[in-house]
JSON list of C-alpha atoms in Angstrom, two decimals:
[
{"chain": "A", "resi": 4, "resn": "UNK", "atom": "CA", "xyz": [7.33, 56.96, -10.51]},
{"chain": "A", "resi": 5, "resn": "UNK", "atom": "CA", "xyz": [9.17, 56.81, -13.80]},
{"chain": "A", "resi": 6, "resn": "UNK", "atom": "CA", "xyz": [9.80, 53.58, -15.69]},
{"chain": "A", "resi": 7, "resn": "UNK", "atom": "CA", "xyz": [12.66, 52.95, -18.09]},
{"chain": "A", "resi": 8, "resn": "UNK", "atom": "CA", "xyz": [11.63, 50.46, -20.78]},
{"chain": "A", "resi": 9, "resn": "UNK", "atom": "CA", "xyz": [14.33, 48.94, -22.97]},
{"chain": "A", "resi": 10, "resn": "UNK", "atom": "CA", "xyz": [12.94, 46.80, -25.78]},
{"chain": "A", "resi": 11, "resn": "UNK", "atom": "CA", "xyz": [16.09, 45.60, -27.55]},
{"chain": "A", "resi": 12, "resn": "UNK", "atom": "CA", "xyz": [19.60, 46.47, -28.64]},
{"chain": "A", "resi": 13, "resn": "UNK", "atom": "CA", "xyz": [21.28, 46.26, -25.23]},
{"chain": "A", "resi": 14, "resn": "UNK", "atom": "CA", "xyz": [23.56, 43.24, -24.92]},
{"chain": "A", "resi": 15, "resn": "UNK", "atom": "CA", "xyz": [25.76, 44.27, -21.98]},
{"chain": "A", "resi": 16, "resn": "UNK", "atom": "CA", "xyz": [25.33, 45.99, -18.63]},
{"chain": "A", "resi": 17, "resn": "UNK", "atom": "CA", "xyz": [24.69, 49.68, -19.27]},
{"chain": "A", "resi": 18, "resn": "UNK", "atom": "CA", "xyz": [24.15, 52.88, -17.34]},
{"chain": "A", "resi": 19, "resn": "UNK", "atom": "CA", "xyz": [21.49, 55.30, -18.51]},
{"chain": "A", "resi": 20, "resn": "UNK", "atom": "CA", "xyz": [21.07, 58.84, -17.27]},
{"chain": "A", "resi": 21, "resn": "UNK", "atom": "CA", "xyz": [17.77, 60.52, -16.66]},
{"chain": "A", "resi": 22, "resn": "UNK", "atom": "CA", "xyz": [17.51, 64.31, -16.44]},
{"chain": "A", "resi": 23, "resn": "UNK", "atom": "CA", "xyz": [14.51, 65.77, -14.68]},
{"chain": "A", "resi": 24, "resn": "UNK", "atom": "CA", "xyz": [13.32, 69.37, -14.69]},
{"chain": "A", "resi": 25, "resn": "UNK", "atom": "CA", "xyz": [10.32, 70.66, -12.77]},
{"chain": "A", "resi": 26, "resn": "UNK", "atom": "CA", "xyz": [9.09, 74.20, -12.30]},
{"chain": "A", "resi": 27, "resn": "UNK", "atom": "CA", "xyz": [6.79, 72.99, -9.52]},
{"chain": "A", "resi": 28, "resn": "UNK", "atom": "CA", "xyz": [9.70, 71.64, -7.46]},
{"chain": "A", "resi": 29, "resn": "UNK", "atom": "CA", "xyz": [12.30, 74.14, -8.71]},
{"chain": "A", "resi": 30, "resn": "UNK", "atom": "CA", "xyz": [14.51, 71.42, -10.17]},
{"chain": "A", "resi": 31, "resn": "UNK", "atom": "CA", "xyz": [16.59, 71.98, -13.31]},
{"chain": "A", "resi": 32, "resn": "UNK", "atom": "CA", "xyz": [18.29, 69.06, -15.08]},
{"chain": "A", "resi": 33, "resn": "UNK", "atom": "CA", "xyz": [18.66, 66.90, -11.98]},
{"chain": "A", "resi": 34, "resn": "UNK", "atom": "CA", "xyz": [20.54, 63.84, -13.20]},
{"chain": "A", "resi": 35, "resn": "UNK", "atom": "CA", "xyz": [19.88, 60.32, -11.98]},
{"chain": "A", "resi": 36, "resn": "UNK", "atom": "CA", "xyz": [21.89, 57.29, -13.10]},
{"chain": "A", "resi": 37, "resn": "UNK", "atom": "CA", "xyz": [20.01, 54.07, -13.83]},
{"chain": "A", "resi": 38, "resn": "UNK", "atom": "CA", "xyz": [21.90, 50.80, -14.17]},
{"chain": "A", "resi": 39, "resn": "UNK", "atom": "CA", "xyz": [20.57, 48.11, -16.50]},
{"chain": "A", "resi": 40, "resn": "UNK", "atom": "CA", "xyz": [22.02, 44.68, -15.77]},
{"chain": "A", "resi": 41, "resn": "UNK", "atom": "CA", "xyz": [21.88, 42.21, -18.64]},
{"chain": "A", "resi": 42, "resn": "UNK", "atom": "CA", "xyz": [21.83, 38.48, -17.97]},
{"chain": "A", "resi": 43, "resn": "UNK", "atom": "CA", "xyz": [21.18, 35.33, -19.97]},
{"chain": "A", "resi": 44, "resn": "UNK", "atom": "CA", "xyz": [18.25, 32.95, -19.62]},
{"chain": "A", "resi": 45, "resn": "UNK", "atom": "CA", "xyz": [18.41, 29.52, -21.23]},
{"chain": "A", "resi": 46, "resn": "UNK", "atom": "CA", "xyz": [15.25, 27.87, -22.52]},
{"chain": "A", "resi": 47, "resn": "UNK", "atom": "CA", "xyz": [15.31, 24.18, -23.29]},
{"chain": "A", "resi": 48, "resn": "UNK", "atom": "CA", "xyz": [12.53, 22.32, -25.08]},
{"chain": "A", "resi": 49, "resn": "UNK", "atom": "CA", "xyz": [11.14, 19.48, -23.05]},
{"chain": "A", "resi": 50, "resn": "UNK", "atom": "CA", "xyz": [8.83, 16.60, -23.88]},
{"chain": "A", "resi": 51, "resn": "UNK", "atom": "CA", "xyz": [6.76, 15.47, -20.93]},
{"chain": "A", "resi": 52, "resn": "UNK", "atom": "CA", "xyz": [4.62, 12.47, -20.21]},
{"chain": "A", "resi": 53, "resn": "UNK", "atom": "CA", "xyz": [1.29, 12.95, -18.49]},
{"chain": "A", "resi": 54, "resn": "UNK", "atom": "CA", "xyz": [0.61, 11.52, -15.04]},
{"chain": "A", "resi": 55, "resn": "UNK", "atom": "CA", "xyz": [4.30, 11.73, -14.07]},
{"chain": "A", "resi": 56, "resn": "UNK", "atom": "CA", "xyz": [6.08, 14.38, -12.03]},
{"chain": "A", "resi": 57, "resn": "UNK", "atom": "CA", "xyz": [7.90, 16.85, -14.29]},
{"chain": "A", "resi": 58, "resn": "UNK", "atom": "CA", "xyz": [10.53, 19.53, -13.67]},
{"chain": "A", "resi": 59, "resn": "UNK", "atom": "CA", "xyz": [11.29, 22.65, -15.68]},
{"chain": "A", "resi": 60, "resn": "UNK", "atom": "CA", "xyz": [14.47, 24.59, -14.94]},
{"chain": "A", "resi": 61, "resn": "UNK", "atom": "CA", "xyz": [15.11, 28.26, -15.71]},
{"chain": "A", "resi": 62, "resn": "UNK", "atom": "CA", "xyz": [18.91, 28.66, -15.82]},
{"chain": "A", "resi": 63, "resn": "UNK", "atom": "CA", "xyz": [20.29, 32.20, -15.63]},
{"chain": "A", "resi": 64, "resn": "UNK", "atom": "CA", "xyz": [23.90, 33.35, -15.89]},
{"chain": "A", "resi": 65, "resn": "UNK", "atom": "CA", "xyz": [25.68, 36.68, -15.69]},
{"chain": "A", "resi": 66, "resn": "UNK", "atom": "CA", "xyz": [23.81, 37.72, -12.54]},
{"chain": "A", "resi": 67, "resn": "UNK", "atom": "CA", "xyz": [25.23, 40.08, -9.93]},
{"chain": "A", "resi": 68, "resn": "UNK", "atom": "CA", "xyz": [22.42, 39.44, -7.44]},
{"chain": "A", "resi": 69, "resn": "UNK", "atom": "CA", "xyz": [19.67, 36.90, -6.86]},
{"chain": "A", "resi": 70, "resn": "UNK", "atom": "CA", "xyz": [16.96, 37.14, -9.52]},
{"chain": "A", "resi": 71, "resn": "UNK", "atom": "CA", "xyz": [13.25, 37.12, -8.80]},
{"chain": "A", "resi": 72, "resn": "UNK", "atom": "CA", "xyz": [11.68, 34.45, -10.98]},
{"chain": "A", "resi": 73, "resn": "UNK", "atom": "CA", "xyz": [7.94, 34.35, -11.59]},
{"chain": "A", "resi": 74, "resn": "UNK", "atom": "CA", "xyz": [6.45, 31.18, -13.03]},
{"chain": "A", "resi": 75, "resn": "UNK", "atom": "CA", "xyz": [3.14, 31.36, -14.92]},
{"chain": "A", "resi": 76, "resn": "UNK", "atom": "CA", "xyz": [0.70, 28.57, -15.66]},
{"chain": "A", "resi": 77, "resn": "UNK", "atom": "CA", "xyz": [-0.63, 27.93, -19.20]},
{"chain": "A", "resi": 78, "resn": "UNK", "atom": "CA", "xyz": [-3.39, 30.54, -18.72]},
{"chain": "A", "resi": 79, "resn": "UNK", "atom": "CA", "xyz": [-0.85, 33.20, -17.68]},
{"chain": "A", "resi": 80, "resn": "UNK", "atom": "CA", "xyz": [-1.68, 33.27, -13.97]},
{"chain": "A", "resi": 81, "resn": "UNK", "atom": "CA", "xyz": [1.19, 33.44, -11.48]},
{"chain": "A", "resi": 82, "resn": "UNK", "atom": "CA", "xyz": [2.01, 30.08, -9.89]},
{"chain": "A", "resi": 83, "resn": "UNK", "atom": "CA", "xyz": [2.63, 29.87, -6.16]},
{"chain": "A", "resi": 84, "resn": "UNK", "atom": "CA", "xyz": [4.43, 26.94, -4.59]},
{"chain": "A", "resi": 85, "resn": "UNK", "atom": "CA", "xyz": [2.13, 24.00, -3.75]},
{"chain": "A", "resi": 86, "resn": "UNK", "atom": "CA", "xyz": [-0.74, 25.53, -5.78]},
{"chain": "A", "resi": 87, "resn": "UNK", "atom": "CA", "xyz": [-2.34, 22.91, -8.06]},
{"chain": "A", "resi": 88, "resn": "UNK", "atom": "CA", "xyz": [0.46, 20.46, -7.28]},
{"chain": "A", "resi": 89, "resn": "UNK", "atom": "CA", "xyz": [3.26, 22.88, -8.25]},
{"chain": "A", "resi": 90, "resn": "UNK", "atom": "CA", "xyz": [6.45, 23.26, -6.22]},
{"chain": "A", "resi": 91, "resn": "UNK", "atom": "CA", "xyz": [8.92, 26.08, -6.81]},
{"chain": "A", "resi": 92, "resn": "UNK", "atom": "CA", "xyz": [12.59, 26.17, -5.84]},
{"chain": "A", "resi": 93, "resn": "UNK", "atom": "CA", "xyz": [13.68, 29.78, -6.48]},
{"chain": "A", "resi": 94, "resn": "UNK", "atom": "CA", "xyz": [17.34, 28.77, -6.40]},
{"chain": "A", "resi": 95, "resn": "UNK", "atom": "CA", "xyz": [20.34, 30.55, -4.95]},
{"chain": "A", "resi": 96, "resn": "UNK", "atom": "CA", "xyz": [22.93, 32.77, -6.61]},
{"chain": "A", "resi": 97, "resn": "UNK", "atom": "CA", "xyz": [26.24, 30.96, -7.04]},
{"chain": "A", "resi": 98, "resn": "UNK", "atom": "CA", "xyz": [29.16, 32.34, -9.09]},
{"chain": "A", "resi": 99, "resn": "UNK", "atom": "CA", "xyz": [26.81, 34.59, -11.08]},
{"chain": "A", "resi": 100, "resn": "UNK", "atom": "CA", "xyz": [24.39, 31.78, -11.93]},
{"chain": "A", "resi": 101, "resn": "UNK", "atom": "CA", "xyz": [20.99, 30.77, -10.58]},
{"chain": "A", "resi": 102, "resn": "UNK", "atom": "CA", "xyz": [18.60, 27.92, -11.40]},
{"chain": "A", "resi": 103, "resn": "UNK", "atom": "CA", "xyz": [14.91, 28.24, -10.54]},
{"chain": "A", "resi": 104, "resn": "UNK", "atom": "CA", "xyz": [13.09, 24.92, -10.72]},
{"chain": "A", "resi": 105, "resn": "UNK", "atom": "CA", "xyz": [9.36, 24.39, -11.20]},
{"chain": "A", "resi": 106, "resn": "UNK", "atom": "CA", "xyz": [8.14, 20.91, -10.32]},
{"chain": "A", "resi": 107, "resn": "UNK", "atom": "CA", "xyz": [4.75, 19.88, -11.64]},
{"chain": "A", "resi": 108, "resn": "UNK", "atom": "CA", "xyz": [3.34, 16.97, -9.65]},
{"chain": "A", "resi": 109, "resn": "UNK", "atom": "CA", "xyz": [1.68, 14.02, -11.34]},
{"chain": "A", "resi": 110, "resn": "UNK", "atom": "CA", "xyz": [-1.68, 14.98, -9.80]},
{"chain": "A", "resi": 111, "resn": "UNK", "atom": "CA", "xyz": [-1.74, 18.17, -11.90]},
{"chain": "A", "resi": 112, "resn": "UNK", "atom": "CA", "xyz": [-2.18, 16.15, -15.08]},
{"chain": "A", "resi": 113, "resn": "UNK", "atom": "CA", "xyz": [-5.01, 14.02, -13.74]},
{"chain": "A", "resi": 114, "resn": "UNK", "atom": "CA", "xyz": [-6.84, 16.83, -11.87]},
{"chain": "A", "resi": 115, "resn": "UNK", "atom": "CA", "xyz": [-8.35, 14.23, -9.50]},
{"chain": "A", "resi": 116, "resn": "UNK", "atom": "CA", "xyz": [-5.65, 14.09, -6.84]},
{"chain": "A", "resi": 117, "resn": "UNK", "atom": "CA", "xyz": [-7.44, 16.24, -4.28]},
{"chain": "A", "resi": 118, "resn": "UNK", "atom": "CA", "xyz": [-7.44, 15.03, -0.68]}
]
């Protein structure tokens, strides 16, 4: 498996070409096209009060297909819906835009709301 990593400088959808040669497989300059789709993500600062349900929305535009959104908790671990009083709405693609919403229940802040 080969991975294309683009760190910066691309501000629009682009197509890259990859040429592969292999003496083992008798391949010379086999060309593969790789499409990089660029989209926008909006981050908004939010002040939250403890012990109240909170929502955080990740708004994306310029999409051509539904995006996979991964939410992480403050320690960097992946959040799953209903884990530690989190709920995730992955959102649906509509006119090139998608909103993914993370809801943090009030029990998360108190850490005593276990049944």
